[in-house]
Amino acid sequence: MHNPMDPTQQQNLAAAAMMWQMQMAANPNPMMPGLGGIGGMMPPWPPAMPVVPSLLSVRVDGLKFEYQLTEDDVRKVFSRYGGVSKVDVDREGTKATVAFEQPHQALAAQHDLDRKPLAGMSGAYLRVEFQAPTYDPAALPVAPGAPVNPWALPTMGSTMPGYPSAPALAGASAT
């Protein structure tokens, strides 16, 4: 049988919890001042490394006509910096996208080739810029048996005797 707490015990417990929360807000780690974490067991997280995309957008600027890029030419120039996993040239041949196997290879190519003058073409230069990867949820791997919507929560139904069923979420089908 469960013995309920009397109101005085509940107030004392609530006051103790509030005092603990205030102490933790003032010093989140009393065992190791100056460090985050829980109870001195975990140091703070290191600063996140900047994410360097491995996709580059390439075009030629500074000409009165549009320079025709070819996949072979682009691959030949950029493969000097590392493994090129993909080269896409647009239909008109004016822009290309280069995907590297490693982000540091893309960084080196962008640093060396951006605004580099083209030999034999007065005023022409390469523009090499980082391209943000496009988000395609359909391309994400899905584990077998996983819900199609990654934000959908599974419903428990009435699997626990003595407890009411969980309310259905809007738009979710009941199981």
Short mmCIF file of C-alpha atoms in Angstrom, two decimals:
data_model
loop_
_atom_site.label_atom_id
_atom_site.label_comp_id
_atom_site.label_asym_id
_atom_site.label_seq_id
_atom_site.Cartn_x
_atom_site.Cartn_y
_atom_site.Cartn_z
CA MET A 1 0.00 0.00 0.00
CA HIS A 2 1.08 3.56 -0.70
CA ASN A 3 1.21 6.02 2.20
CA PRO A 4 0.57 9.56 1.00
CA MET A 5 2.74 12.36 2.42
CA ASP A 6 1.15 14.82 4.74
CA PRO A 7 1.07 18.47 3.55
CA THR A 8 3.96 19.49 5.84
CA GLN A 9 6.25 16.84 4.34
CA GLN A 10 5.27 17.94 0.83
CA GLN A 11 6.08 21.59 1.63
CA ASN A 12 9.44 20.63 3.16
CA LEU A 13 10.31 18.51 0.14
CA ALA A 14 9.31 21.31 -2.26
CA ALA A 15 11.38 23.85 -0.27
CA ALA A 16 14.42 21.53 -0.33
CA ALA A 17 14.07 21.00 -4.08
CA MET A 18 13.79 24.76 -4.66
CA MET A 19 16.91 25.44 -2.55
CA TRP A 20 18.85 22.78 -4.47
CA GLN A 21 17.78 24.32 -7.79
CA MET A 22 18.89 27.78 -6.64
CA GLN A 23 22.26 26.41 -5.51
CA MET A 24 22.76 24.61 -8.82
CA ALA A 25 21.88 27.78 -10.74
CA ALA A 26 24.52 29.73 -8.79
CA ASN A 27 27.21 27.00 -9.09
CA PRO A 28 26.24 24.17 -11.44
CA ASN A 29 29.15 22.01 -10.27
CA PRO A 30 29.88 22.39 -6.54
CA MET A 31 32.56 19.67 -6.59
CA MET A 32 34.61 21.38 -9.30
CA PRO A 33 33.99 25.13 -9.48
CA GLY A 34 34.35 26.58 -12.93
CA LEU A 35 33.51 23.33 -14.73
CA GLY A 36 30.14 22.36 -16.11
CA GLY A 37 28.71 18.91 -15.91
CA ILE A 38 27.05 16.88 -13.22
CA GLY A 39 28.63 16.38 -9.80
CA GLY A 40 32.18 16.95 -11.00
CA MET A 41 32.06 13.86 -13.17
CA MET A 42 31.80 15.51 -16.58
CA PRO A 43 34.00 18.32 -17.87
CA PRO A 44 32.40 20.89 -20.18
CA TRP A 45 32.02 20.02 -23.86
CA PRO A 46 34.87 21.24 -26.06
CA PRO A 47 33.99 23.98 -28.55
CA ALA A 48 32.49 22.58 -31.73
CA MET A 49 34.72 22.38 -34.78
CA PRO A 50 33.47 24.48 -37.69
CA VAL A 51 31.77 22.41 -40.34
CA VAL A 52 33.35 22.73 -43.75
CA PRO A 53 31.10 21.62 -46.59
CA SER A 54 32.66 19.44 -49.25
CA LEU A 55 30.62 20.94 -52.13
CA LEU A 56 32.03 23.73 -54.28
CA SER A 57 30.27 25.87 -56.85
CA VAL A 58 32.47 26.81 -59.83
CA ARG A 59 32.01 29.42 -62.57
CA VAL A 60 34.14 31.67 -64.78
CA ASP A 61 33.67 35.43 -64.43
CA GLY A 62 35.11 38.44 -66.23
CA LEU A 63 34.35 37.47 -69.82
CA LYS A 64 31.97 39.12 -72.26
CA PHE A 65 30.83 35.66 -73.32
CA GLU A 66 29.92 32.63 -71.21
CA TYR A 67 32.80 30.19 -70.83
CA GLN A 68 31.85 26.58 -71.50
CA LEU A 69 32.92 24.30 -68.65
CA THR A 70 33.27 20.59 -69.33
CA GLU A 71 33.15 17.81 -66.77
CA ASP A 72 36.60 16.53 -67.83
CA ASP A 73 38.22 19.97 -67.49
CA VAL A 74 36.66 20.62 -64.08
CA ARG A 75 37.58 17.15 -62.80
CA LYS A 76 41.17 17.51 -64.06
CA VAL A 77 41.68 20.87 -62.29
CA PHE A 78 40.03 19.93 -58.98
CA SER A 79 41.38 16.37 -58.65
CA ARG A 80 44.81 17.91 -57.93
CA TYR A 81 43.43 18.71 -54.46
CA GLY A 82 42.13 15.25 -53.60
CA GLY A 83 39.42 12.74 -54.33
CA VAL A 84 36.63 14.25 -56.39
CA SER A 85 33.54 12.11 -55.86
CA LYS A 86 31.23 13.96 -58.26
CA VAL A 87 31.23 16.72 -60.87
CA ASP A 88 27.97 18.17 -62.22
CA VAL A 89 28.05 20.75 -65.01
CA ASP A 90 24.78 22.60 -65.70
CA ARG A 91 23.10 22.27 -69.09
CA GLU A 92 24.51 25.56 -70.39
CA GLY A 93 28.04 24.70 -69.24
CA THR A 94 28.37 27.94 -67.27
CA LYS A 95 28.40 26.52 -63.73
CA ALA A 96 29.63 23.34 -62.12
CA THR A 97 29.34 21.68 -58.74
CA VAL A 98 32.30 19.72 -57.42
CA ALA A 99 31.95 17.26 -54.53
CA PHE A 100 35.09 16.17 -52.69
CA GLU A 101 35.51 13.03 -50.61
CA GLN A 102 36.96 15.06 -47.72
CA PRO A 103 36.04 18.59 -46.59
CA HIS A 104 39.68 19.65 -46.17
CA GLN A 105 40.27 18.93 -49.85
CA ALA A 106 37.43 21.28 -50.79
CA LEU A 107 38.86 23.92 -48.47
CA ALA A 108 42.29 23.72 -50.13
CA ALA A 109 40.81 23.90 -53.64
CA GLN A 110 38.60 26.86 -52.75
CA HIS A 111 41.50 28.71 -51.13
CA ASP A 112 43.85 28.19 -54.09
CA LEU A 113 41.47 28.55 -57.03
CA ASP A 114 38.96 31.24 -56.06
CA ARG A 115 39.58 34.40 -58.13
CA LYS A 116 42.48 32.72 -59.95
CA PRO A 117 43.06 34.32 -63.38
CA LEU A 118 42.67 32.01 -66.38
CA ALA A 119 45.79 31.83 -68.54
CA GLY A 120 45.37 33.27 -72.02
CA MET A 121 42.04 34.98 -71.27
CA SER A 122 42.42 38.60 -70.31
CA GLY A 123 40.20 39.51 -67.35
CA ALA A 124 38.78 36.00 -66.89
CA TYR A 125 38.99 34.34 -63.50
CA LEU A 126 37.55 31.37 -61.65
CA ARG A 127 34.96 31.82 -58.92
CA VAL A 128 34.99 28.92 -56.48
CA GLU A 129 32.57 29.18 -53.56
CA PHE A 130 31.28 26.79 -50.96
CA GLN A 131 27.83 25.50 -51.70
CA ALA A 132 25.57 24.62 -48.80
CA PRO A 133 24.35 21.04 -49.08
CA THR A 134 20.68 20.73 -49.88
CA TYR A 135 18.50 18.99 -47.35
CA ASP A 136 16.58 16.07 -48.81
CA PRO A 137 14.69 14.10 -46.15
CA ALA A 138 13.95 11.38 -48.71
CA ALA A 139 17.70 10.69 -48.97
CA LEU A 140 18.06 9.96 -45.25
CA PRO A 141 18.55 6.30 -44.36
CA VAL A 142 15.58 4.75 -42.60
CA ALA A 143 15.99 1.82 -40.25
CA PRO A 144 13.70 -1.16 -40.88
CA GLY A 145 10.50 -0.76 -38.90
CA ALA A 146 11.16 2.93 -38.14
CA PRO A 147 8.27 5.36 -38.51
CA VAL A 148 8.26 7.35 -41.74
CA ASN A 149 8.05 10.65 -39.83
CA PRO A 150 11.15 10.92 -37.57
CA TRP A 151 9.24 13.33 -35.28
CA ALA A 152 6.28 10.99 -34.84
CA LEU A 153 6.04 9.53 -31.38
CA PRO A 154 4.92 5.95 -30.92
CA THR A 155 1.71 5.59 -28.97
CA MET A 156 1.65 3.22 -26.06
CA GLY A 157 -2.03 2.37 -26.21
CA SER A 158 -3.21 0.67 -23.04
CA THR A 159 -0.27 -1.69 -22.66
CA MET A 160 0.19 -0.93 -18.96
CA PRO A 161 -2.57 -2.35 -16.79
CA GLY A 162 -4.08 0.18 -14.43
CA TYR A 163 -3.02 3.22 -16.47
CA PRO A 164 -5.18 5.07 -18.98
CA SER A 165 -4.29 5.08 -22.67
CA ALA A 166 -2.12 7.92 -23.92
CA PRO A 167 -4.10 10.56 -25.81
CA ALA A 168 -3.71 10.38 -29.58
CA LEU A 169 -1.60 13.11 -31.18
CA ALA A 170 -3.17 15.30 -33.84
CA GLY A 171 -2.66 13.68 -37.20
CA ALA A 172 -1.41 10.39 -35.73
CA SER A 173 -3.27 7.19 -36.36
CA ALA A 174 -4.29 5.14 -33.36
CA THR A 175 -2.59 1.79 -32.95
#
